[in-house]
Amino acid sequence: MEKWDGNEGTSAFHMPEWMIQFADQKQEFNKRPTKIGRRSLSRSISQSSTDSYSSAASYTDSSDDETSPRDKQQKNSKGSSDFCVKNIKQAEFGRREIEIAEQEMPALMALRKRAQGEKPLAGAKIVGCTHITAQTAILDDGGDLTHWIYKKYPNMFKKIKGIVEESVTGVHRLYQLSKAGKLCVPAMNVNDSVTKQKFDNLYCCRESILDGLKRTTDMMFGGKQVVVCGYGEVGKGCCAALKAMGSIVYVTEIDPICALQACMDGFRLVKLNEVIRQVDIVITCTGNKNVVTREHLDRMKNSCIVCNMGHSNTEIDVASLRTPELTWERVRSQVDHVIWPDGKRIILLAEGRLLNLSCSTVPTFVLSITATTQALALIELYNAPEGRYKQDVYLLPKKMDEYVASLHLPTFDAHLTELTDEQAKYLGLNKNGPFKPNYYRY
Amino acid sequence: MEKWDGNEGTSAFHMPEWMIQFADQKQEFNKRPTKIGRRSLSRSISQSSTDSYSSAASYTDSSDDETSPRDKQQKNSKGSSDFCVKNIKQAEFGRREIEIAEQEMPALMALRKRAQGEKPLAGAKIVGCTHITAQTAILDDGGDLTHWIYKKYPNMFKKIKGIVEESVTGVHRLYQLSKAGKLCVPAMNVNDSVTKQKFDNLYCCRESILDGLKRTTDMMFGGKQVVVCGYGEVGKGCCAALKAMGSIVYVTEIDPICALQACMDGFRLVKLNEVIRQVDIVITCTGNKNVVTREHLDRMKNSCIVCNMGHSNTEIDVASLRTPELTWERVRSQVDHVIWPDGKRIILLAEGRLLNLSCSTVPTFVLSITATTQALALIELYNAPEGRYKQDVYLLPKKMDEYVASLHLPTFDAHLTELTDEQAKYLGLNKNGPFKPNYYRY
Amino acid sequence: MEKWDGNEGTSAFHMPEWMIQFADQKQEFNKRPTKIGRRSLSRSISQSSTDSYSSAASYTDSSDDETSPRDKQQKNSKGSSDFCVKNIKQAEFGRREIEIAEQEMPALMALRKRAQGEKPLAGAKIVGCTHITAQTAILDDGGDLTHWIYKKYPNMFKKIKGIVEESVTGVHRLYQLSKAGKLCVPAMNVNDSVTKQKFDNLYCCRESILDGLKRTTDMMFGGKQVVVCGYGEVGKGCCAALKAMGSIVYVTEIDPICALQACMDGFRLVKLNEVIRQVDIVITCTGNKNVVTREHLDRMKNSCIVCNMGHSNTEIDVASLRTPELTWERVRSQVDHVIWPDGKRIILLAEGRLLNLSCSTVPTFVLSITATTQALALIELYNAPEGRYKQDVYLLPKKMDEYVASLHLPTFDAHLTELTDEQAKYLGLNKNGPFKPNYYRY
Amino acid sequence: MEKWDGNEGTSAFHMPEWMIQFADQKQEFNKRPTKIGRRSLSRSISQSSTDSYSSAASYTDSSDDETSPRDKQQKNSKGSSDFCVKNIKQAEFGRREIEIAEQEMPALMALRKRAQGEKPLAGAKIVGCTHITAQTAILDDGGDLTHWIYKKYPNMFKKIKGIVEESVTGVHRLYQLSKAGKLCVPAMNVNDSVTKQKFDNLYCCRESILDGLKRTTDMMFGGKQVVVCGYGEVGKGCCAALKAMGSIVYVTEIDPICALQACMDGFRLVKLNEVIRQVDIVITCTGNKNVVTREHLDRMKNSCIVCNMGHSNTEIDVASLRTPELTWERVRSQVDHVIWPDGKRIILLAEGRLLNLSCSTVPTFVLSITATTQALALIELYNAPEGRYKQDVYLLPKKMDEYVASLHLPTFDAHLTELTDEQAKYLGLNKNGPFKPNYYRY
């Protein structure tokens, strides 16, 4: 059987065997528009880690219609009114944006094309949940939907085959449920897949840190002194980009292994208070809280820029700046000057929320990777034979990770090498992968 | 005499002697707001090389008041009406923007502070000319003011002490006038000063190429194949930035020395038609014309992005795309899709005009360098003893170049080393510079 | 209890609790000279991955005394003859080299100093096995000692508390024994610890590829076209170094995830035969066999350099070059010209054995990391409470990995940040680590 | 006339017109073996800037025959004894090394091939002077030959058509002679040609700093703190290389323009005494004297490495270390430990002489560039029409510089673009160059 063999990706990489069973299912796989829709919408798919950015979008939304979409009566061009969106008249514009985006997501398109014949999700009912705009708190994406069903409609779990979760918080909640013995269905943690981690964090942030800083401040990077708090994937991306642009970068870390990596990559490892007086920019990428405190903010020099690339708005203690002696001045969308009594100004971006979500965009390419991963996880959960997945949280199988990667190689005109039979035998590998042990670090 | 010794810049670097004579003059040096004003204005100071971008600003100007400023009767807050601006009500906003910008231009501020006491331009009448908005063709900055005086009011040259010219085209015209024996006053070519060239071109473009591409297309740089036409300062900046972001960069060149530099810097040197079918992005930085022809455009792959970082809108033969079989679709401000009959789309940015002018911003730091250079050139021309400058075009003296640089070092908390007497003697140098022969290449 | 708290490394990082129990043991920890000895010896500790390099050292060993050390009667300065070395007269020189090396291994020295008081290996008998010189095939380090005991003296296993294995081959053999149920003692796989992998492979090879090529060929890297086969840690290091030196680098891969990383890092992903005619250098880093075949060698251009940075001498099919029509010319130590009938020469380095072992050196810093890791693994195995380790192969606990890293931070004057109680609670972490889940990729 | 049109270099670049006249001359251009000979010899051609390194070669010369070559009677294989070399028996080995080198110098070979037909130096007598070994002070290369003729045989100048000088010191002396009106023949300063400067300094040092440090110390670059004194071409090369290898690099400068470049390239600009206590490596690249003083040396930390990449052995005040309280220990060839009374050791390389000359090699590619340049300068001087060159010092014409570069492009399979007639007219350029004004900085 030749179908689903991943040949779009490369002649050398074949579709994992577990996928071959999907072939005669019937469904309309391409009817998942909400997941791959408008650019602004898409951010929330990819930047799943933001737990709170309630006011983020208010600056970019110029509409003055404050009626809730729930209270509106709208019809689409076919006369249907079974939907709830802010303004159905923008559907055509949205469709156009989707078409443009599709051109940059060949992997997802390849998957859709394949699925159109094989319909691996035929008959499935899929509920999705993601940010649309921040004001409309229908639900955020930190696993809220799961939480809400669990609290309000626990019986519904009997009808659910599985959960695919991509947000940091959502995954964290799932592991807690599992630990407490309360997880009633299998769940797939796609947040920790290799491609998701490396592309959504390292490679994406390498570009969005520059973009976010430039759009908000028009600053020049060359010669600037920067401290990056945290040298995980996000921190590594930020540091690499700023070093390449001629900034002098310092790093803070709590983990000695990451700290040693920072050293070997050419960054001075310091404690924040050692450099706080001299730096021009402070960037947090820790996932921790109160990394930048009021005390640090008090000691920064005039015009220091402070922003957050980590996973929530807790990293900078913004609340500590809401005191009477400090004046806030909104100088531009997403840019506040916080002014000390002596005239010193700190330039705070996005009020300490995620810079890359608030002030930059997520490349379509990254969306393609995360959306493809989610789609494959759905297919796997829906088609897995009885008993393969129990009431637990699972990592994406490595072969699926490799398959997602292989689907994206043609974008780069990249040609994979295929093992010869002799080589596969020598290495003790299946020619179609997986190619690495589970603990491999890439 | 200790004044004007450049101590703001560094303890090691003293003010050039030619400047010491300015001390007892009386003038109000800080009344040159037009040169260092609003961000949008400032671009035209720095990005002097754009010869034509007539429609560039139309997308960002949302005003629907199409009355010419000349036909308006406006008064400022002090009751004066002796000005011609589009909307005087925005003066306060502009003043605020200037104040913000001043914080990022410490060198210019240091120069202003010094001049406030010494008034080296006291009594001088200075006429400036620069882009305000593109629609209002008062004059562009390619030396048009000089040209216009020369054509219409030649007698005025008798009252003019000198000209400071920063644009490529303006400088070119001045050399032509000089060659023809028609230049009636001394002129200072500040376009070819070291700091201007390196900062306005190499270092500024290293950042603005990324910014310009990101703001218009949200593309991801990693893994993209890019061809950069021209490996001068601008090309070097673009190539370095894109290489650092993980793009694969090819270079075209006509000059074998620059070509060999490209090789040593790790770029494949090709002819454009060798790679035109495979690249994702085409960037021109040549100063030449018709570098990208219709034939090249016909052969590009779908979704290829085409843009210009060079000195005018002639590098890409955009006119050749205005044919009936091609459809133009404006998808966003500054972004056109040009669609071939077979559905192929080329993404053309800023209609082939300068990307860094149209779709990016010029960092305040670069403006500070160019504005400081211009101010010093004005001071020099105005105060030079009779006979120092004849009716010719002069390069900025190296000591002034070094002085401009020294004024900007404190921004980076950079500490210059001072030669000992013994070392200065050994090297045969004055301790205060200039430090290099004129042919030094930096 | 304050001892073993890792304070040498950083104030923020405390010694893992499992180590605290060692305090009152008596032993002479510093009597393990063979493991941290001479530079040339040390290579074999670190470069554990070489399975065969039998003739590697013959070029550098100028001695003409071919008597086996086993047949010699020698006495050291104290009159003892219970040793077997090539030439005891060089002991003083060796001691001097050790002393120099110690200065560059502060972490190991810190560990020794601590152990001198606490003697965590008191009473232990430790047998070590490593390369001394290649000619004297006592045993190589691919787990041969284990294998030899298993074959010849199986009863000895009853007296053995555990095995620490660092070589790729040795670890492989241990897993096979374990799988077959024949492993009679616990074994510690220290080859796959984070610090070992990243430092011995990525960071070390980033430097040794340049060193190895330069020492053998004096070639210039700028502008050269290079193909690197394999984009694992070694390949990543080689590619990063050569890109930084201005080479144009192509990558081949079989794993789509590593392939996509290569793309995002700015390398063209190709099949070897696509670029084999044009490249100046071919480097193998795959761990695979026959990656470079005779067919490839036949198609290379004149003066192409071929070398291996992978784990054994199988990657290049050197045997295929031993045919009558080809002439071998040894032009320098480790450098052979293989000459085709038409005059074409291929420059083969180290006869296809490991370049970094044969033609470069391993920095003392890397030796310090691997030696520290081995010492800690010995301590852990020897002191672990009954039952902690069964007859299986274990990865180094993450806390030990972190501890090794923390001991090396002072070398770089690196200052680790300590979590506050509040932060540790927020993150759900112990303030002393481990800081990451086991699947974290660094 | 098609000859000498530089087509080897590229189809787009044609031979400068001034060269076309050479075609019917008769000479044996390939009889200049001393200039392109053995590797060790060749260094002295390229590394012309070393004025004194009298003991440099003694460590590498293992011969114990101390008889001066002048006192020997030797015959070559053809029976001739009209030569003076150390050991004629090594001629065959030298010839072999030349043949190997020739393979890596295609540009020089292309020039030789062309000249074999046209013989542009037919009839010329050429005297060369360069380092052979340091002990045999026949003459160094700082223009000593010129100086010696001037002092001892001034009448010989009547027979001399011109001088080609490549060393810094030699050029300096020529300018002094010219200033004093004592230069009797035209001289060509080839030291300041673009290709010589960029390749011999920037690109060559980018590689040789790593090579020199590695061969002498086996140190790891990652994480090391380094201070580079001087940010000219050599300093730029050293800094770029070390930054790429993960070192943290500080820069000292006296020139504010170079200082600002260092800032924009991402290096902290400091005074030496600000960082002297913390750095692991000190590198001088200034051309100045006493940049590193005894006071600095006293304050360095234990194991600090000190070396010189500048133009002479004056940059580090080595003499100040020859005091009784300090112990010198030669630990390896070119490596001295200087030991303070408290046990602190400074690792001094090459006794402060040029590291890249003493402890590294010069790539054949760089030799090819300098040798080609010299050959062309000879041809130009010999064939220039009467009156083109007067008794003065001339820079190499830009077209020759461009021609040298074009000859080296095929090495990189680099394809130059040719201007169309329309483009050449638009730019006001000759299609064959020169392409840039004389002040262009590259």
PDB file of N, CA and C in Angstrom, chain A residues 234-279:
ATOM      1  N   VAL A 234      13.881  29.696  24.168  1.00  0.00           N
ATOM      2  CA  VAL A 234      13.532  31.083  23.844  1.00  0.00           C
ATOM      3  C   VAL A 234      14.725  32.002  24.076  1.00  0.00           C
ATOM      4  N   GLY A 235      15.355  31.858  25.228  1.00  0.00           N
ATOM      5  CA  GLY A 235      16.522  32.678  25.529  1.00  0.00           C
ATOM      6  C   GLY A 235      17.634  32.458  24.524  1.00  0.00           C
ATOM      7  N   LYS A 236      17.866  31.217  24.137  1.00  0.00           N
ATOM      8  CA  LYS A 236      18.905  30.925  23.129  1.00  0.00           C
ATOM      9  C   LYS A 236      18.603  31.654  21.826  1.00  0.00           C
ATOM     10  N   GLY A 237      17.336  31.637  21.424  1.00  0.00           N
ATOM     11  CA  GLY A 237      16.966  32.329  20.194  1.00  0.00           C
ATOM     12  C   GLY A 237      17.187  33.822  20.293  1.00  0.00           C
ATOM     13  N   CYS A 238      16.752  34.417  21.395  1.00  0.00           N
ATOM     14  CA  CYS A 238      16.915  35.868  21.580  1.00  0.00           C
ATOM     15  C   CYS A 238      18.389  36.252  21.587  1.00  0.00           C
ATOM     16  N   CYS A 239      19.179  35.489  22.323  1.00  0.00           N
ATOM     17  CA  CYS A 239      20.609  35.792  22.439  1.00  0.00           C
ATOM     18  C   CYS A 239      21.313  35.700  21.088  1.00  0.00           C
ATOM     19  N   ALA A 240      21.019  34.641  20.349  1.00  0.00           N
ATOM     20  CA  ALA A 240      21.680  34.452  19.053  1.00  0.00           C
ATOM     21  C   ALA A 240      21.369  35.610  18.117  1.00  0.00           C
ATOM     22  N   ALA A 241      20.108  36.025  18.101  1.00  0.00           N
ATOM     23  CA  ALA A 241      19.707  37.093  17.190  1.00  0.00           C
ATOM     24  C   ALA A 241      20.377  38.414  17.561  1.00  0.00           C
ATOM     25  N   LEU A 242      20.363  38.743  18.835  1.00  0.00           N
ATOM     26  CA  LEU A 242      20.903  40.029  19.257  1.00  0.00           C
ATOM     27  C   LEU A 242      22.413  40.062  19.109  1.00  0.00           C
ATOM     28  N   LYS A 243      23.078  38.932  19.399  1.00  0.00           N
ATOM     29  CA  LYS A 243      24.524  38.864  19.180  1.00  0.00           C
ATOM     30  C   LYS A 243      24.842  39.098  17.710  1.00  0.00           C
ATOM     31  N   ALA A 244      24.061  38.497  16.849  1.00  0.00           N
ATOM     32  CA  ALA A 244      24.316  38.647  15.412  1.00  0.00           C
ATOM     33  C   ALA A 244      24.117  40.081  14.953  1.00  0.00           C
ATOM     34  N   MET A 245      23.243  40.818  15.619  1.00  0.00           N
ATOM     35  CA  MET A 245      22.977  42.209  15.252  1.00  0.00           C
ATOM     36  C   MET A 245      23.950  43.175  15.914  1.00  0.00           C
ATOM     37  N   GLY A 246      24.951  42.636  16.650  1.00  0.00           N
ATOM     38  CA  GLY A 246      25.953  43.514  17.233  1.00  0.00           C
ATOM     39  C   GLY A 246      25.648  44.000  18.638  1.00  0.00           C
ATOM     40  N   SER A 247      24.688  43.395  19.302  1.00  0.00           N
ATOM     41  CA  SER A 247      24.453  43.731  20.706  1.00  0.00           C
ATOM     42  C   SER A 247      25.445  42.971  21.581  1.00  0.00           C
ATOM     43  N   ILE A 248      25.674  43.504  22.779  1.00  0.00           N
ATOM     44  CA  ILE A 248      26.481  42.806  23.778  1.00  0.00           C
ATOM     45  C   ILE A 248      25.495  42.195  24.762  1.00  0.00           C
ATOM     46  N   VAL A 249      25.516  40.869  24.864  1.00  0.00           N
ATOM     47  CA  VAL A 249      24.446  40.175  25.570  1.00  0.00           C
ATOM     48  C   VAL A 249      24.960  39.506  26.835  1.00  0.00           C
ATOM     49  N   TYR A 250      24.283  39.748  27.938  1.00  0.00           N
ATOM     50  CA  TYR A 250      24.531  39.049  29.191  1.00  0.00           C
ATOM     51  C   TYR A 250      23.378  38.090  29.440  1.00  0.00           C
ATOM     52  N   VAL A 251      23.662  37.015  30.166  1.00  0.00           N
ATOM     53  CA  VAL A 251      22.633  36.013  30.431  1.00  0.00           C
ATOM     54  C   VAL A 251      22.555  35.740  31.925  1.00  0.00           C
ATOM     55  N   THR A 252      21.325  35.548  32.433  1.00  0.00           N
ATOM     56  CA  THR A 252      21.161  35.023  33.792  1.00  0.00           C
ATOM     57  C   THR A 252      20.517  33.645  33.697  1.00  0.00           C
ATOM     58  N   GLU A 253      20.892  32.759  34.600  1.00  0.00           N
ATOM     59  CA  GLU A 253      20.353  31.398  34.589  1.00  0.00           C
ATOM     60  C   GLU A 253      20.323  30.832  36.006  1.00  0.00           C
ATOM     61  N   ILE A 254      19.432  29.869  36.217  1.00  0.00           N
ATOM     62  CA  ILE A 254      19.422  29.137  37.492  1.00  0.00           C
ATOM     63  C   ILE A 254      19.950  27.716  37.307  1.00  0.00           C
ATOM     64  N   ASP A 255      19.919  27.237  36.071  1.00  0.00           N
ATOM     65  CA  ASP A 255      20.307  25.853  35.781  1.00  0.00           C
ATOM     66  C   ASP A 255      21.767  25.832  35.313  1.00  0.00           C
ATOM     67  N   PRO A 256      22.643  25.109  36.038  1.00  0.00           N
ATOM     68  CA  PRO A 256      24.069  25.166  35.671  1.00  0.00           C
ATOM     69  C   PRO A 256      24.378  24.621  34.286  1.00  0.00           C
ATOM     70  N   ILE A 257      23.572  23.705  33.780  1.00  0.00           N
ATOM     71  CA  ILE A 257      23.852  23.176  32.442  1.00  0.00           C
ATOM     72  C   ILE A 257      23.569  24.242  31.390  1.00  0.00           C
ATOM     73  N   CYS A 258      22.400  24.852  31.450  1.00  0.00           N
ATOM     74  CA  CYS A 258      22.094  25.947  30.523  1.00  0.00           C
ATOM     75  C   CYS A 258      23.096  27.082  30.704  1.00  0.00           C
ATOM     76  N   ALA A 259      23.510  27.303  31.950  1.00  0.00           N
ATOM     77  CA  ALA A 259      24.481  28.360  32.219  1.00  0.00           C
ATOM     78  C   ALA A 259      25.798  28.084  31.498  1.00  0.00           C
ATOM     79  N   LEU A 260      26.241  26.845  31.544  1.00  0.00           N
ATOM     80  CA  LEU A 260      27.490  26.488  30.879  1.00  0.00           C
ATOM     81  C   LEU A 260      27.346  26.601  29.355  1.00  0.00           C
ATOM     82  N   GLN A 261      26.164  26.268  28.856  1.00  0.00           N
ATOM     83  CA  GLN A 261      25.921  26.474  27.418  1.00  0.00           C
ATOM     84  C   GLN A 261      26.051  27.945  27.047  1.00  0.00           C
ATOM     85  N   ALA A 262      25.479  28.804  27.884  1.00  0.00           N
ATOM     86  CA  ALA A 262      25.589  30.246  27.615  1.00  0.00           C
ATOM     87  C   ALA A 262      27.051  30.674  27.546  1.00  0.00           C
ATOM     88  N   CYS A 263      27.845  30.158  28.479  1.00  0.00           N
ATOM     89  CA  CYS A 263      29.285  30.473  28.471  1.00  0.00           C
ATOM     90  C   CYS A 263      29.921  30.047  27.150  1.00  0.00           C
ATOM     91  N   MET A 264      29.668  28.807  26.757  1.00  0.00           N
ATOM     92  CA  MET A 264      30.306  28.285  25.552  1.00  0.00           C
ATOM     93  C   MET A 264      29.814  28.986  24.289  1.00  0.00           C
ATOM     94  N   ASP A 265      28.621  29.566  24.372  1.00  0.00           N
ATOM     95  CA  ASP A 265      28.096  30.302  23.224  1.00  0.00           C
ATOM     96  C   ASP A 265      28.559  31.759  23.217  1.00  0.00           C
ATOM     97  N   GLY A 266      29.371  32.122  24.232  1.00  0.00           N
ATOM     98  CA  GLY A 266      29.980  33.446  24.204  1.00  0.00           C
ATOM     99  C   GLY A 266      29.245  34.525  24.969  1.00  0.00           C
ATOM    100  N   PHE A 267      28.444  34.147  25.953  1.00  0.00           N
ATOM    101  CA  PHE A 267      27.726  35.148  26.736  1.00  0.00           C
ATOM    102  C   PHE A 267      28.227  35.154  28.167  1.00  0.00           C
ATOM    103  N   ARG A 268      28.392  36.341  28.733  1.00  0.00           N
ATOM    104  CA  ARG A 268      28.771  36.468  30.127  1.00  0.00           C
ATOM    105  C   ARG A 268      27.593  36.064  30.990  1.00  0.00           C
ATOM    106  N   LEU A 269      27.816  35.129  31.907  1.00  0.00           N
ATOM    107  CA  LEU A 269      26.754  34.711  32.807  1.00  0.00           C
ATOM    108  C   LEU A 269      26.844  35.536  34.086  1.00  0.00           C
ATOM    109  N   VAL A 270      25.775  36.259  34.373  1.00  0.00           N
ATOM    110  CA  VAL A 270      25.786  37.186  35.497  1.00  0.00           C
ATOM    111  C   VAL A 270      24.516  37.023  36.337  1.00  0.00           C
ATOM    112  N   LYS A 271      24.537  37.627  37.499  1.00  0.00           N
ATOM    113  CA  LYS A 271      23.282  37.827  38.224  1.00  0.00           C
ATOM    114  C   LYS A 271      22.703  39.156  37.770  1.00  0.00           C
ATOM    115  N   LEU A 272      21.404  39.245  37.769  1.00  0.00           N
ATOM    116  CA  LEU A 272      20.762  40.414  37.178  1.00  0.00           C
ATOM    117  C   LEU A 272      21.241  41.713  37.812  1.00  0.00           C
ATOM    118  N   ASN A 273      21.417  41.706  39.131  1.00  0.00           N
ATOM    119  CA  ASN A 273      21.790  42.973  39.767  1.00  0.00           C
ATOM    120  C   ASN A 273      23.217  43.411  39.453  1.00  0.00           C
ATOM    121  N   GLU A 274      24.025  42.504  38.889  1.00  0.00           N
ATOM    122  CA  GLU A 274      25.388  42.897  38.494  1.00  0.00           C
ATOM    123  C   GLU A 274      25.412  43.822  37.289  1.00  0.00           C
ATOM    124  N   VAL A 275      24.419  43.698  36.418  1.00  0.00           N
ATOM    125  CA  VAL A 275      24.442  44.470  35.174  1.00  0.00           C
ATOM    126  C   VAL A 275      23.245  45.409  35.023  1.00  0.00           C
ATOM    127  N   ILE A 276      22.345  45.377  35.987  1.00  0.00           N
ATOM    128  CA  ILE A 276      21.074  46.086  35.800  1.00  0.00           C
ATOM    129  C   ILE A 276      21.265  47.580  35.604  1.00  0.00           C
ATOM    130  N   ARG A 277      22.320  48.140  36.158  1.00  0.00           N
ATOM    131  CA  ARG A 277      22.537  49.584  36.015  1.00  0.00           C
ATOM    132  C   ARG A 277      23.054  49.973  34.628  1.00  0.00           C
ATOM    133  N   GLN A 278      23.635  49.036  33.924  1.00  0.00           N
ATOM    134  CA  GLN A 278      24.325  49.406  32.689  1.00  0.00           C
ATOM    135  C   GLN A 278      23.603  49.002  31.405  1.00  0.00           C
ATOM    136  N   VAL A 279      22.638  48.090  31.489  1.00  0.00           N
ATOM    137  CA  VAL A 279      22.056  47.557  30.250  1.00  0.00           C
ATOM    138  C   VAL A 279      21.026  48.505  29.637  1.00  0.00           C
TER     139      VAL A 279
END
